[in-house]
mmCIF file of C-alpha atoms in Angstrom:
data_model
loop_
_atom_site.group_PDB
_atom_site.id
_atom_site.type_symbol
_atom_site.label_atom_id
_atom_site.label_comp_id
_atom_site.label_asym_id
_atom_site.label_seq_id
_atom_site.Cartn_x
_atom_site.Cartn_y
_atom_site.Cartn_z
ATOM 1 C CA MET D 1139 4.936 -7.118 0.117
ATOM 2 C CA SER D 1140 3.567 -9.401 -1.592
ATOM 3 C CA GLY D 1141 4.862 -11.235 -4.893
ATOM 4 C CA PRO D 1142 5.511 -9.297 -8.214
ATOM 5 C CA ARG D 1143 2.262 -8.816 -10.396
ATOM 6 C CA PRO D 1144 2.288 -7.287 -13.967
ATOM 7 C CA GLY D 1145 2.103 -3.794 -13.711
ATOM 8 C CA ARG D 1146 -1.214 -3.417 -15.175
ATOM 9 C CA THR D 1147 -2.655 -4.777 -12.078
ATOM 10 C CA HIS D 1148 -4.712 -2.766 -10.224
ATOM 11 C CA ASP D 1149 -4.487 -2.344 -6.775
ATOM 12 C CA ILE D 1150 -7.456 -3.932 -5.584
ATOM 13 C CA THR D 1151 -7.280 -7.041 -7.750
ATOM 14 C CA ALA D 1152 -3.942 -7.552 -6.686
ATOM 15 C CA ALA D 1153 -4.978 -7.169 -2.626
ATOM 16 C CA ARG D 1154 -7.824 -9.857 -3.652
ATOM 17 C CA HIS D 1155 -5.486 -12.280 -4.856
ATOM 18 C CA ASP D 1156 -3.570 -12.155 -1.506
ATOM 19 C CA HIS D 1157 -6.118 -12.222 0.504
ATOM 20 C CA ILE D 1158 -5.057 -9.273 2.363
ATOM 21 C CA VAL D 1159 -8.259 -8.349 4.354
ATOM 22 C CA GLU D 1160 -8.426 -11.920 5.597
ATOM 23 C CA HIS D 1161 -4.589 -11.397 6.842
ATOM 24 C CA LEU D 1162 -5.793 -8.412 8.157
ATOM 25 C CA GLU D 1163 -8.473 -9.587 10.060
ATOM 26 C CA ALA D 1164 -6.557 -12.923 11.469
ATOM 27 C CA ALA D 1165 -3.820 -10.947 12.680
ATOM 28 C CA GLY D 1166 -6.553 -8.533 14.255
ATOM 29 C CA LEU D 1167 -5.099 -5.871 12.554
ATOM 30 C CA GLY D 1168 -6.545 -2.703 10.021
ATOM 31 C CA ALA D 1169 -4.832 -0.701 7.546
ATOM 32 C CA LEU D 1170 -5.270 2.495 6.032
ATOM 33 C CA ALA D 1171 -5.476 2.585 1.889
ATOM 34 C CA ASP D 1172 -5.431 5.115 -0.904
ATOM 35 C CA LEU D 1173 -8.012 5.388 -3.225
ATOM 36 C CA GLY D 1174 -6.571 2.500 -5.401
ATOM 37 C CA PHE D 1175 -8.090 0.124 -2.744
ATOM 38 C CA LEU D 1176 -11.886 2.126 -2.939
ATOM 39 C CA GLY D 1177 -14.471 -1.051 -2.374
ATOM 40 C CA LEU D 1178 -11.899 -3.403 -0.195
ATOM 41 C CA ASP D 1179 -13.843 -2.407 2.592
ATOM 42 C CA LYS D 1180 -16.923 -3.595 1.135
ATOM 43 C CA ASP D 1181 -15.465 -7.235 0.978
ATOM 44 C CA CYS D 1182 -15.320 -7.963 4.945
ATOM 45 C CA ASN D 1183 -17.638 -7.787 7.487
ATOM 46 C CA ASN D 1184 -15.592 -5.819 9.740
ATOM 47 C CA GLN D 1185 -14.087 -2.414 8.610
ATOM 48 C CA VAL D 1186 -10.576 -3.820 8.309
ATOM 49 C CA VAL D 1187 -9.216 -1.735 5.638
ATOM 50 C CA VAL D 1188 -10.213 1.998 5.858
ATOM 51 C CA THR D 1189 -10.307 4.091 2.549
ATOM 52 C CA GLY D 1190 -11.205 7.753 1.883
ATOM 53 C CA TYR D 1191 -13.637 9.548 0.203
ATOM 54 C CA LYS D 1192 -13.611 10.300 -3.585
ATOM 55 C CA ALA D 1193 -15.286 13.398 -5.093
ATOM 56 C CA THR D 1194 -17.225 12.569 -8.433
ATOM 57 C CA ARG D 1195 -18.288 15.437 -11.113
ATOM 58 C CA ALA D 1196 -21.915 15.137 -9.874
ATOM 59 C CA ARG D 1197 -20.947 15.245 -6.144
ATOM 60 C CA GLU D 1198 -18.417 16.966 -4.127
ATOM 61 C CA LEU D 1199 -16.750 16.088 -0.939
ATOM 62 C CA THR D 1200 -18.130 17.207 2.348
ATOM 63 C CA THR D 1201 -16.028 19.194 4.837
ATOM 64 C CA GLY D 1202 -15.915 16.173 7.224
ATOM 65 C CA GLN D 1203 -14.844 13.824 4.100
ATOM 66 C CA LYS D 1204 -12.143 16.342 3.332
ATOM 67 C CA THR D 1205 -11.176 16.282 7.015
ATOM 68 C CA ALA D 1206 -11.380 12.173 6.970
ATOM 69 C CA ASN D 1207 -9.251 12.104 3.796
ATOM 70 C CA ARG D 1208 -6.716 14.683 5.577
ATOM 71 C CA ILE D 1209 -6.464 12.298 8.396
ATOM 72 C CA ILE D 1210 -6.064 9.386 6.794
ATOM 73 C CA ALA D 1211 -3.804 10.871 4.408
ATOM 74 C CA ALA D 1212 -1.278 11.895 7.236
ATOM 75 C CA GLY D 1213 -1.504 8.225 8.462
ATOM 76 C CA ARG D 1214 -0.195 7.167 5.349
ATOM 77 C CA ALA D 1215 2.564 9.714 5.077
ATOM 78 C CA PRO D 1216 5.013 7.303 6.671
ATOM 79 C CA VAL D 1217 4.440 4.337 4.697
ATOM 80 C CA GLU D 1218 5.016 6.786 1.543
ATOM 81 C CA HIS D 1219 8.155 7.942 2.826
ATOM 82 C CA GLY D 1220 9.469 4.446 3.553
ATOM 83 C CA PHE D 1221 8.363 3.171 -0.376
ATOM 84 C CA ALA D 1222 10.347 6.941 -1.405
ATOM 85 C CA HIS D 1223 13.275 6.228 0.445
ATOM 86 C CA LEU D 1224 13.361 2.260 -0.829
ATOM 87 C CA LYS D 1225 13.798 3.857 -4.094
ATOM 88 C CA THR D 1226 16.766 5.862 -3.607
ATOM 89 C CA TRP D 1227 18.712 2.277 -3.010
ATOM 90 C CA ARG D 1228 20.949 2.367 -6.549
ATOM 91 C CA ILE D 1229 20.496 -1.559 -6.471
ATOM 92 C CA LEU D 1230 17.107 -1.243 -7.606
ATOM 93 C CA THR D 1231 17.901 1.075 -10.351
ATOM 94 C CA LYS D 1232 20.222 -1.380 -12.444
ATOM 95 C CA LEU D 1233 18.443 -5.284 -10.775
ATOM 96 C CA ARG D 1234 18.133 -7.320 -13.158
ATOM 97 C CA THR D 1235 16.382 -10.294 -12.200
ATOM 98 C CA SER D 1236 13.754 -12.415 -11.599
ATOM 99 C CA PRO D 1237 10.570 -10.828 -10.217
ATOM 100 C CA ALA D 1238 11.069 -13.481 -7.173
ATOM 101 C CA ARG D 1239 14.393 -12.644 -6.174
ATOM 102 C CA ALA D 1240 13.150 -8.501 -6.967
ATOM 103 C CA THR D 1241 10.633 -9.069 -3.968
ATOM 104 C CA ASN D 1242 13.242 -10.873 -1.518
ATOM 105 C CA LEU D 1243 15.519 -8.180 -2.019
ATOM 106 C CA LEU D 1244 13.197 -5.458 -1.338
ATOM 107 C CA ARG D 1245 11.781 -7.442 1.811
ATOM 108 C CA ALA D 1246 15.312 -7.450 2.741
ATOM 109 C CA LEU D 1247 15.797 -4.008 2.045
ATOM 110 C CA LEU D 1248 12.905 -2.913 3.966
ATOM 111 C CA VAL D 1249 14.190 -4.470 6.916
ATOM 112 C CA LEU D 1250 17.636 -3.168 6.955
ATOM 113 C CA THR D 1251 15.984 0.652 6.452
ATOM 114 C CA ASN D 1252 13.740 -0.244 9.651
ATOM 115 C CA LEU D 1253 16.800 -0.608 11.335
ATOM 116 C CA GLU D 1254 18.668 1.814 9.956
ATOM 117 C CA LEU D 1255 15.513 4.196 11.059
ATOM 118 C CA ASP D 1256 15.383 3.032 14.395
ATOM 119 C CA ARG D 1257 18.391 4.309 15.406
#
């Protein structure tokens, strides 16, 4: 979980600013990403970040691309469910603190959520 950014900051800009690709490569990890990160996979030599395919007005997706998008979405679903679960914590609706403290609180809630789900 990264530090706070203005709401208008695009996903790929934040990922590049935080050097997400380099951190993933150093740890030997990869990531499944949504279409907000389209193009981030082009920033590295290794395929560390996998994004789906985006249709355009001029080009529809092939059957294989649609299947790949479904597989990526299925892999990302637990993460999206985790974020949805974090949003159920009432403390976040009444939070009036600095963004830095909010980031630390979210990190702590994430740990508590994982402990709760592991039981």
